[in-house]
Each structure stands twice: as C-alpha cells, then as structure tokens.
Amino acid sequence: MRIGISCYPTYGGSGAVATELGMRLAQRGHEVHFVSYAHPFRLPRFLRNTYFHEIEVSRYPLFEYPPYSLAATVAMHEVATQRHLDLFHVHYAVPHATSAWLAKQMLSEPGELKIVTTLHGTDITLVGQDPSYRSIVKFSIERSDGLTAVSNFLRLQTVATFGCIDCDVRVIPNFVDTEIFYRRPDGYHRNALANPDEKILMHLSNFRPVKRVEDVVRVAARVMENVPARLVLVGDGPDRPRAEERARNLGIGDRVVFLGKQESVAELLGVADLFLLPSESESFGLSALEAMASEVPVVGTRCGGLEEVVEDGVSGRLLPVGAVDAMATAAIDILSNPDRHKQIGAAGRAVSAERYSADRIVAMYEAFYEEVLGR
Ligand code: GMT
C-alpha cells in the first residue's frame, strides 16, 4: 500500500504512535509518506520505504494566525497526487481530519483516496468540543472513510459528545515496542538520577493542566515523608513553572529533578521504580503503557482510557482524580514491599507484550486499511 501519515511531530503520544506505526508499516513493505510541519521526533533520519514531506506554513504580515490547516491540505493533496497514495491516515482530528477531507475533494477522482482518522484524546474531549471548532470536527470525522479511537472510552466519548450515532469508530489501542522499553540493569542512568538508597518516582508528559503535574509533586512529597526517594520529571509544558514552585513550597525542591524534553525516554523509564500519572482525563495513557513494559508499577487516576490500560491492583493502582493521599499511600505500599513491586512490574510487562505488542496492533491497522479500501 502507499500510505500517507499526518501527525503533530512534537513530543506527545499521538505523534509517537503515528511515527512508530509508519515505521513498522514501512518495515512490512508499505510505502509510507509522513506529512508534518517538522521531522517527527521518533523518526530516524533515513529508513527504507519512508519519506518525509514538510508542511510549509508561510507567514504574511496580514496573518496574525498563519493558516496551518490550509498549508496541511496543500501538502496532503500534493503528496497524494504525486505519490499516488491509496490512503491517508491522519492522527489527531484537529485539524488533520479536516485538511485530509479538503485534500481529497481537490483530487480529480476523490473516491480514489481513502481517509482514516485516528482520534487520540483532547481532539475529542477538549479542543474538539470548543465552540470554535466543534462543528467542523464533527463534519470532518463523519466524512472520514475510516475512524479509529485509541480506547473504548474515547469511542464512547466520540459518540456521546458529537452525537455521531452513525459513526463506526473502531477501537485500535496504542502499542509499545518491548525491545525498546524494558527494565535497565541497576547502575545504568539510575546512579546519575538518585542516591543508591533512594527510589525513583517518575512522570512523563507535556505538562498541560489535564496532566495535573502539581498532584505528581504533592504525591511525591507525601511518599518522601516515608520512603527515601527522588522525583524525576520528564517533558515540558505550561504547568512546569507551577510544578517547580510547588516542589519548592513543599520543601522537596532538592529532591525533584526536571529533565525537560528528552529523546530517549525508554532509557529513563527503564530505571524508574514507580510511574505517576494523576491525570484529569486520559484517553489511553501511552506513557503508562511504556512504563508497564519497563516493569514499572503505575499509580494513576480513574480517568477514562487509563482504566483500560492499567489493571487496578494488578499492573498498578488507580485512584480517584485528585486523591493525593490515597495515591501516596498506594505508592508507599508498593515501594515498601519488594515482592509486590516485582509482581506488579512483571504483570505490566506481560500485558504490554501480549495485548499491546507492536506486531499485534500494526496488523490490526493493516487489516482496517484493507477493509476501508474494500479489498
Ligand atoms: O490529546 C492530546 O491532548 C494529545 C495527545 C498526545 O499527542 O499526546 O494525547 C492523547 O493521545 C495519546 C496517544 O494516543 C494518549 O496516550 C493520551 O492519553 C491522550 N491524551 C489525553 O487523553 C489527555
């Protein structure tokens, strides 16, 4: 198949999933064209069967807001025409589903290009509900030839919030490469991040309000009252200054490490002892799955799709949103009991290797493409 993939190239789950999927499709012999405004962060410079096409968003003094959606449409149309694509797979509906639909209409034979849209999260639960976007998001997803959601929670949210009862939203969960995400031997980066007697608590996100990063710091502060530990925060975003301030106010500033954006999160997750994800809403929680593959117990919240990934009491603990004390108690319990810690880590690794293996999920996408193409 000749497949176009559009995604946000920056650090974030949807871009990571889109890129990892494209790379694996290319390994399976498909021709994959990434269309994005920058080189996707998980895409190596050269890989057989993969091509990168940059969306050029021109500036003009009149434009206070450069029209990214139009530039994306033009790039998608150009690639679809010149590379004779069978299918365009767009990740994150806003605005990629709209740009793809427009690009398709611009073709002389629109029926020859199929559009698959994967819904990732806030494109449905937050941004997509904003009155300035809602109607065009609904229109565009209803006109996609194939729709997938990364969890059943997100599928139900899509139907409920957009009322698109006729939408056949297929659930294809995210995946993890267990050869990249695995437990690193002691000594590795661990020595650089913490003292030998300290546990490493880790959080990884884009530090937006939905992630409740201040709760991460508050949970860590409670844990540190009982267990020698350090908190390592990976990523960056608008709530980082508040998290830094909270750490200082709670008197744990010297035991909280802000690493900022990192290329190889697998090496960091592989030395963590506990992963914290106290989000307000999470349609899947890719970082939690990557932690599980690395044998790291997850303590998070009952916030939607995360409940489909982390089994409470088996691969981690899930508590109500904002329940800082309960999350801290659960974390202390796991960290103070080596056998239980090991058991939870092993359960997470097993489920990620079985249910969420790259081979299994990429095959699901391939089969879905075939179905959409009517083959
Ligand atoms: O939806 C977003 O806010 C961004 C998106 C991203 O690019 O990281 O995150 C969503 O997609 C991820 C990949 O499918 C999921 O793992 C995240 O749970 C989801 N984020 C939210 O639902 C908040």
CSV table of C-alpha atoms in Angstrom, one decimal, residues 11-14 92 120-122 125-126 174 202-219 233-240 242-243 275-288 299-301 303 306 321-322 324 327:
chain,number,residue,atom,x,y,z
A,11,TYR,CA,6.8,15.3,21.8
A,12,GLY,CA,3.5,13.7,22.6
A,13,GLY,CA,1.6,10.4,22.4
A,14,SER,CA,-0.2,10.9,19.1
A,92,TYR,CA,-5.5,13.9,15.9
A,120,HIS,CA,-6.3,10.4,20.3
A,121,GLY,CA,-7.8,12.3,23.1
A,122,THR,CA,-8.3,16.0,23.6
A,125,THR,CA,-12.7,15.5,24.8
A,126,LEU,CA,-11.4,19.1,25.0
A,174,ASN,CA,-1.8,2.1,21.1
A,202,MET,CA,8.9,9.3,37.5
A,203,HIS,CA,6.4,11.3,35.5
A,204,LEU,CA,6.5,12.0,31.8
A,205,SER,CA,4.1,14.3,30.0
A,206,ASN,CA,3.7,17.6,28.1
A,207,PHE,CA,2.8,19.4,31.4
A,208,ARG,CA,-0.6,20.6,30.4
A,209,PRO,CA,-3.3,21.2,33.0
A,210,VAL,CA,-5.0,17.9,32.1
A,211,LYS,CA,-2.0,16.1,33.5
A,212,ARG,CA,-2.3,17.6,37.0
A,213,VAL,CA,1.5,17.8,37.4
A,214,GLU,CA,1.1,19.6,40.7
A,215,ASP,CA,-0.5,16.4,42.0
A,216,VAL,CA,2.6,14.5,40.9
A,217,VAL,CA,4.7,16.7,43.1
A,218,ARG,CA,2.2,16.5,46.0
A,219,VAL,CA,2.1,12.7,45.9
A,233,LEU,CA,10.0,14.8,35.7
A,234,VAL,CA,10.5,14.3,32.0
A,235,GLY,CA,9.0,16.7,29.5
A,236,ASP,CA,8.0,20.3,29.4
A,237,GLY,CA,4.9,22.5,29.0
A,238,PRO,CA,2.8,25.3,30.5
A,239,ASP,CA,2.5,23.8,34.0
A,240,ARG,CA,6.2,23.3,34.6
A,242,ARG,CA,3.8,25.8,38.8
A,243,ALA,CA,5.2,22.3,39.5
A,275,PHE,CA,5.4,5.9,37.5
A,276,LEU,CA,2.9,8.6,38.4
A,277,LEU,CA,0.1,9.7,36.1
A,278,PRO,CA,-2.6,11.5,38.1
A,279,SER,CA,-4.4,13.0,35.0
A,280,GLU,CA,-7.8,14.6,35.0
A,281,SER,CA,-8.6,12.7,31.8
A,282,GLU,CA,-6.6,10.3,29.7
A,283,SER,CA,-8.0,8.6,26.7
A,284,PHE,CA,-5.2,6.0,26.8
A,285,GLY,CA,-2.0,6.9,28.6
A,286,LEU,CA,0.8,5.8,26.3
A,287,SER,CA,3.4,6.8,28.9
A,288,ALA,CA,1.8,4.4,31.4
A,299,VAL,CA,0.0,4.8,40.2
A,300,GLY,CA,-2.6,6.9,38.4
A,301,THR,CA,-6.2,8.0,38.3
A,303,CYS,CA,-9.8,8.9,34.3
A,306,LEU,CA,-6.2,4.7,31.5
A,321,VAL,CA,-8.8,12.1,40.3
A,322,GLY,CA,-7.2,14.5,43.0
A,324,VAL,CA,-3.4,12.7,46.5
A,327,MET,CA,-2.2,7.8,45.6
